[in-house]
């Protein structure tokens, strides 16, 4: 009986030893698994780098850059008309405002009291002409529609007055703003634009201010009927 008990104790001790070894074996397995997962991550990272994958953010494609600035024509396109003429500056509509462009206008040469009329008609013809391809590409357009003709002042009109073949107040606001600002910065006037129409209404003085250029669709400021030269409106 005693030997059996000793064998049993020995067996029990062997069993405990086996259990201890089994427990040791179990504590090593998580480390092996963690090492395997780490190795797998390193392998995948290497493969991703080899395939050219980048973790940086991808820039948004905003489309091609504009070829030119709006309302601006490059130096080589300053004179946009192919035909020869006198260099002039006119105002066209662009980006909800008015901006100037250079043109080569056909203005009849001559000396005399009708010089202003000839210059004004040449400028008016340019305003009625459709913008060139370069001007359209830069965003220019014109609201002046023909036919419009300039005539000299009548008896009783203020000095330097010009008469249009249409009543100025009947023109679209932007068209009138283009005409007034173009005439105001030309030799057709002395800076104050006095315009009348074909009727018997007296001519009125118009001013081209910064506000007129910024908002040409607003009414063009006037100084009312004039009989003599008067001060220009404040900008």
Tab-separated table of C-alpha atoms in Angstrom:
chain	number	residue	atom	x	y	z
A	1	UNK	CA	0.000	0.000	0.000
A	2	UNK	CA	2.898	2.303	0.866
A	3	UNK	CA	4.609	1.740	-2.497
A	4	UNK	CA	1.443	2.446	-4.336
A	5	UNK	CA	1.106	5.679	-2.421
A	6	UNK	CA	4.660	6.642	-3.321
A	7	UNK	CA	4.074	5.884	-6.974
A	8	UNK	CA	0.952	7.872	-6.819
A	9	UNK	CA	2.808	10.808	-5.264
A	10	UNK	CA	5.540	10.442	-7.821
A	11	UNK	CA	2.948	10.399	-10.543
A	12	UNK	CA	1.317	13.398	-9.029
A	13	UNK	CA	4.632	15.170	-8.938
A	14	UNK	CA	5.240	14.280	-12.548
A	15	UNK	CA	1.817	15.513	-13.377
A	16	UNK	CA	2.542	18.856	-11.674
A	17	UNK	CA	5.826	19.105	-13.497
A	18	UNK	CA	4.047	18.457	-16.753
A	19	UNK	CA	1.486	21.045	-15.897
A	20	UNK	CA	4.226	23.533	-15.151
A	21	UNK	CA	5.838	22.867	-18.500
A	22	UNK	CA	2.508	23.174	-20.211
A	23	UNK	CA	1.941	26.510	-18.491
A	24	UNK	CA	5.399	27.691	-19.614
A	25	UNK	CA	4.611	26.680	-23.125
A	26	UNK	CA	1.360	28.676	-23.052
A	27	UNK	CA	3.082	31.853	-21.858
A	28	UNK	CA	5.401	31.782	-24.886
A	29	UNK	CA	2.703	31.467	-27.525
A	30	UNK	CA	1.369	35.086	-27.315
A	31	UNK	CA	4.882	36.412	-27.821
A	32	UNK	CA	5.304	34.281	-30.895
A	33	UNK	CA	1.937	35.447	-32.246
A	34	UNK	CA	2.802	39.112	-31.617
A	35	UNK	CA	6.120	38.676	-33.378
A	36	UNK	CA	4.320	37.116	-36.319
A	37	UNK	CA	1.850	39.955	-36.584
A	38	UNK	CA	4.656	42.520	-36.386
A	39	UNK	CA	6.564	40.741	-39.106
A	40	UNK	CA	3.431	40.686	-41.255
A	41	UNK	CA	2.922	44.453	-40.828
A	42	UNK	CA	6.533	45.128	-41.792
A	43	UNK	CA	6.187	42.984	-44.886
A	44	UNK	CA	2.982	44.748	-45.963
A	45	UNK	CA	4.582	48.162	-45.373
A	46	UNK	CA	7.545	47.192	-47.516
A	47	UNK	CA	5.249	45.938	-50.267
A	48	UNK	CA	3.194	49.156	-50.164
A	49	UNK	CA	6.319	51.263	-50.418
A	50	UNK	CA	7.520	49.134	-53.303
A	51	UNK	CA	4.226	49.718	-55.140
A	52	UNK	CA	4.615	53.503	-54.885
A	53	UNK	CA	1.788	54.067	-52.378
A	54	UNK	CA	2.150	57.307	-50.457
A	55	UNK	CA	0.406	58.354	-47.278
A	56	UNK	CA	0.479	62.051	-48.140
A	57	UNK	CA	-2.780	63.807	-49.036
A	58	UNK	CA	-3.740	64.034	-52.696
A	59	UNK	CA	-4.082	67.646	-54.015
A	60	UNK	CA	-7.441	68.615	-55.504
A	61	UNK	CA	-7.395	69.234	-59.244
A	62	UNK	CA	-8.770	72.743	-59.710
A	63	UNK	CA	-8.492	72.646	-63.493
A	64	UNK	CA	-6.035	74.397	-65.796
A	65	UNK	CA	-4.708	77.798	-64.826
A	66	UNK	CA	-6.303	80.743	-66.692
A	67	UNK	CA	-4.362	81.813	-69.741
A	68	UNK	CA	-4.703	85.522	-68.933
A	69	UNK	CA	-5.991	87.855	-66.253
A	70	UNK	CA	-9.612	88.971	-66.666
A	71	UNK	CA	-10.150	92.454	-68.105
A	72	UNK	CA	-6.515	92.681	-69.150
A	73	UNK	CA	-4.892	92.271	-72.568
A	74	UNK	CA	-1.220	91.494	-72.983
A	75	UNK	CA	1.128	94.078	-74.473
A	76	UNK	CA	1.257	92.476	-77.894
A	77	UNK	CA	-2.534	92.723	-78.163
A	78	UNK	CA	-2.855	96.378	-77.126
A	79	UNK	CA	-4.014	97.442	-80.585
A	80	UNK	CA	-6.654	94.826	-81.242
A	81	UNK	CA	-7.849	95.991	-84.652
A	82	UNK	CA	-5.939	94.760	-87.709
A	83	UNK	CA	-6.627	97.898	-89.772
A	84	UNK	CA	-4.484	101.005	-89.352
A	85	UNK	CA	-5.833	103.991	-87.515
A	86	UNK	CA	-5.344	106.531	-84.743
A	87	UNK	CA	-4.582	104.958	-81.325
A	88	UNK	CA	-7.495	105.651	-78.988
A	89	UNK	CA	-8.781	104.408	-75.664
A	90	UNK	CA	-12.352	103.275	-75.210
A	91	UNK	CA	-14.285	101.766	-72.310
A	92	UNK	CA	-15.883	98.338	-72.574
A	93	UNK	CA	-17.915	96.336	-70.088
A	94	UNK	CA	-15.957	93.697	-68.220
A	95	UNK	CA	-16.541	91.794	-64.976
A	96	UNK	CA	-19.582	93.917	-63.955
A	97	UNK	CA	-17.597	97.145	-64.441
A	98	UNK	CA	-15.921	99.256	-67.120
A	99	UNK	CA	-12.314	98.774	-68.227
A	100	UNK	CA	-10.333	100.531	-70.929
A	101	UNK	CA	-8.810	98.970	-74.034
A	102	UNK	CA	-6.649	100.416	-76.768
A	103	UNK	CA	-7.950	100.511	-80.324
A	104	UNK	CA	-6.853	101.896	-83.696
A	105	UNK	CA	-9.789	104.057	-84.775
A	106	UNK	CA	-10.491	105.459	-88.196
A	107	UNK	CA	-10.825	109.170	-87.579
A	108	UNK	CA	-10.920	111.538	-90.489
A	109	UNK	CA	-8.121	114.024	-90.337
A	110	UNK	CA	-8.971	117.661	-90.538
A	111	UNK	CA	-8.826	121.023	-88.879
A	112	UNK	CA	-11.801	123.078	-87.956
A	113	UNK	CA	-14.837	123.341	-85.699
A	114	UNK	CA	-15.956	119.797	-86.583
A	115	UNK	CA	-12.859	118.100	-85.117
A	116	UNK	CA	-14.711	117.087	-81.965
A	117	UNK	CA	-17.509	115.590	-84.002
A	118	UNK	CA	-15.104	113.511	-86.083
A	119	UNK	CA	-13.254	112.258	-83.019
A	120	UNK	CA	-16.479	111.487	-81.198
A	121	UNK	CA	-17.867	109.577	-84.181
A	122	UNK	CA	-14.669	107.528	-84.503
A	123	UNK	CA	-14.848	106.609	-80.827
A	124	UNK	CA	-18.551	105.806	-81.092
A	125	UNK	CA	-17.863	103.507	-84.051
A	126	UNK	CA	-15.323	101.608	-81.941
A	127	UNK	CA	-17.815	101.265	-79.105
A	128	UNK	CA	-20.386	99.827	-81.502
A	129	UNK	CA	-17.923	97.328	-82.991
A	130	UNK	CA	-17.870	93.824	-81.570
A	131	UNK	CA	-14.855	93.094	-79.337
A	132	UNK	CA	-11.960	91.238	-80.941
A	133	UNK	CA	-11.178	87.605	-80.140
A	134	UNK	CA	-8.500	88.675	-77.652
A	135	UNK	CA	-10.901	91.086	-75.968
A	136	UNK	CA	-13.648	88.478	-75.739
A	137	UNK	CA	-11.194	85.975	-74.263
A	138	UNK	CA	-10.299	88.540	-71.586
A	139	UNK	CA	-14.010	89.037	-70.783
A	140	UNK	CA	-14.754	92.301	-72.611
A	141	UNK	CA	-18.132	93.104	-74.170
A	142	UNK	CA	-20.040	96.187	-75.310
A	143	UNK	CA	-23.569	97.343	-74.598
A	144	UNK	CA	-23.495	100.048	-77.287
A	145	UNK	CA	-25.691	99.021	-80.208
A	146	UNK	CA	-25.896	100.843	-83.504
A	147	UNK	CA	-26.594	102.596	-85.574
A	148	UNK	CA	-25.587	105.647	-83.557
A	149	UNK	CA	-24.438	108.862	-85.191
A	150	UNK	CA	-22.929	112.024	-83.697
A	151	UNK	CA	-23.866	115.492	-84.928
A	152	UNK	CA	-22.661	118.945	-83.965
A	153	UNK	CA	-24.373	121.226	-81.501
A	154	UNK	CA	-27.293	123.391	-82.523
A	155	UNK	CA	-27.882	127.066	-82.054
A	156	UNK	CA	-28.441	127.692	-78.366
A	157	UNK	CA	-26.632	124.531	-77.235
A	158	UNK	CA	-23.792	124.832	-74.718
A	159	UNK	CA	-20.320	125.057	-76.179
A	160	UNK	CA	-18.853	121.639	-76.931
A	161	UNK	CA	-22.230	119.874	-76.860
A	162	UNK	CA	-22.672	116.753	-78.991
A	163	UNK	CA	-25.942	115.326	-80.219
A	164	UNK	CA	-26.656	111.623	-80.614
A	165	UNK	CA	-29.105	110.136	-83.080
A	166	UNK	CA	-30.875	108.648	-80.042
A	167	UNK	CA	-31.872	110.350	-76.823
A	168	UNK	CA	-29.076	109.607	-74.275
A	169	UNK	CA	-31.486	108.694	-71.469
A	170	UNK	CA	-33.128	106.127	-73.738
A	171	UNK	CA	-29.883	104.156	-74.034
A	172	UNK	CA	-29.086	101.250	-71.683
A	173	UNK	CA	-27.270	102.551	-68.611
A	174	UNK	CA	-24.111	100.576	-69.388
A	175	UNK	CA	-24.057	101.825	-72.978
A	176	UNK	CA	-24.379	105.442	-71.852
A	177	UNK	CA	-21.653	104.901	-69.234
A	178	UNK	CA	-19.336	103.528	-71.920
A	179	UNK	CA	-19.957	106.544	-74.166
A	180	UNK	CA	-19.584	109.123	-71.387
A	181	UNK	CA	-16.376	107.635	-69.946
A	182	UNK	CA	-14.854	107.196	-73.411
A	183	UNK	CA	-15.662	110.770	-74.452
A	184	UNK	CA	-14.559	112.213	-71.099
A	185	UNK	CA	-11.001	110.925	-71.549
A	186	UNK	CA	-10.639	111.937	-75.191
A	187	UNK	CA	-10.117	115.055	-77.254
A	188	UNK	CA	-13.797	115.009	-78.150
A	189	UNK	CA	-14.574	116.918	-74.938
A	190	UNK	CA	-12.826	119.021	-72.313
A	191	UNK	CA	-13.578	116.409	-69.634
A	192	UNK	CA	-17.226	117.287	-69.226
A	193	UNK	CA	-19.501	115.398	-71.596
A	194	UNK	CA	-22.537	117.371	-72.755
A	195	UNK	CA	-24.915	115.194	-74.759
A	196	UNK	CA	-28.240	115.787	-76.384
A	197	UNK	CA	-30.525	113.764	-78.612
A	198	UNK	CA	-32.322	114.295	-81.906
A	199	UNK	CA	-35.259	116.022	-80.243
A	200	UNK	CA	-35.700	119.501	-78.867
A	201	UNK	CA	-34.663	118.574	-75.336
A	202	UNK	CA	-31.703	120.602	-74.100
A	203	UNK	CA	-28.402	118.765	-73.766
A	204	UNK	CA	-27.341	117.546	-70.325
A	205	UNK	CA	-23.906	117.326	-68.764
A	206	UNK	CA	-22.770	113.830	-67.745
A	207	UNK	CA	-19.850	112.840	-65.556
A	208	UNK	CA	-17.690	109.734	-65.487
A	209	UNK	CA	-16.833	108.989	-61.856
A	210	UNK	CA	-15.185	106.024	-60.159
A	211	UNK	CA	-18.669	104.842	-59.227
A	212	UNK	CA	-19.691	104.983	-62.899
A	213	UNK	CA	-16.808	102.696	-63.862
A	214	UNK	CA	-17.475	100.333	-60.955
A	215	UNK	CA	-21.257	100.128	-61.497
A	216	UNK	CA	-22.051	101.043	-65.096
A	217	UNK	CA	-25.552	99.605	-64.849
A	218	UNK	CA	-26.489	102.358	-62.394
A	219	UNK	CA	-27.789	105.708	-63.699
A	220	UNK	CA	-25.003	107.917	-65.046
A	221	UNK	CA	-24.682	111.072	-62.908
A	222	UNK	CA	-25.846	114.268	-64.585
A	223	UNK	CA	-25.593	117.955	-63.821
A	224	UNK	CA	-28.890	118.716	-65.491
A	225	UNK	CA	-29.435	121.070	-68.430
A	226	UNK	CA	-26.555	123.472	-68.950
A	227	UNK	CA	-26.177	126.724	-70.820
A	228	UNK	CA	-22.525	127.327	-70.040
A	229	UNK	CA	-19.588	125.155	-68.913
A	230	UNK	CA	-20.053	123.882	-65.367
A	231	UNK	CA	-17.936	121.996	-62.860
A	232	UNK	CA	-17.440	118.294	-63.242
A	233	UNK	CA	-19.110	116.036	-60.643
A	234	UNK	CA	-16.926	114.899	-57.776
A	235	UNK	CA	-15.561	111.314	-58.184
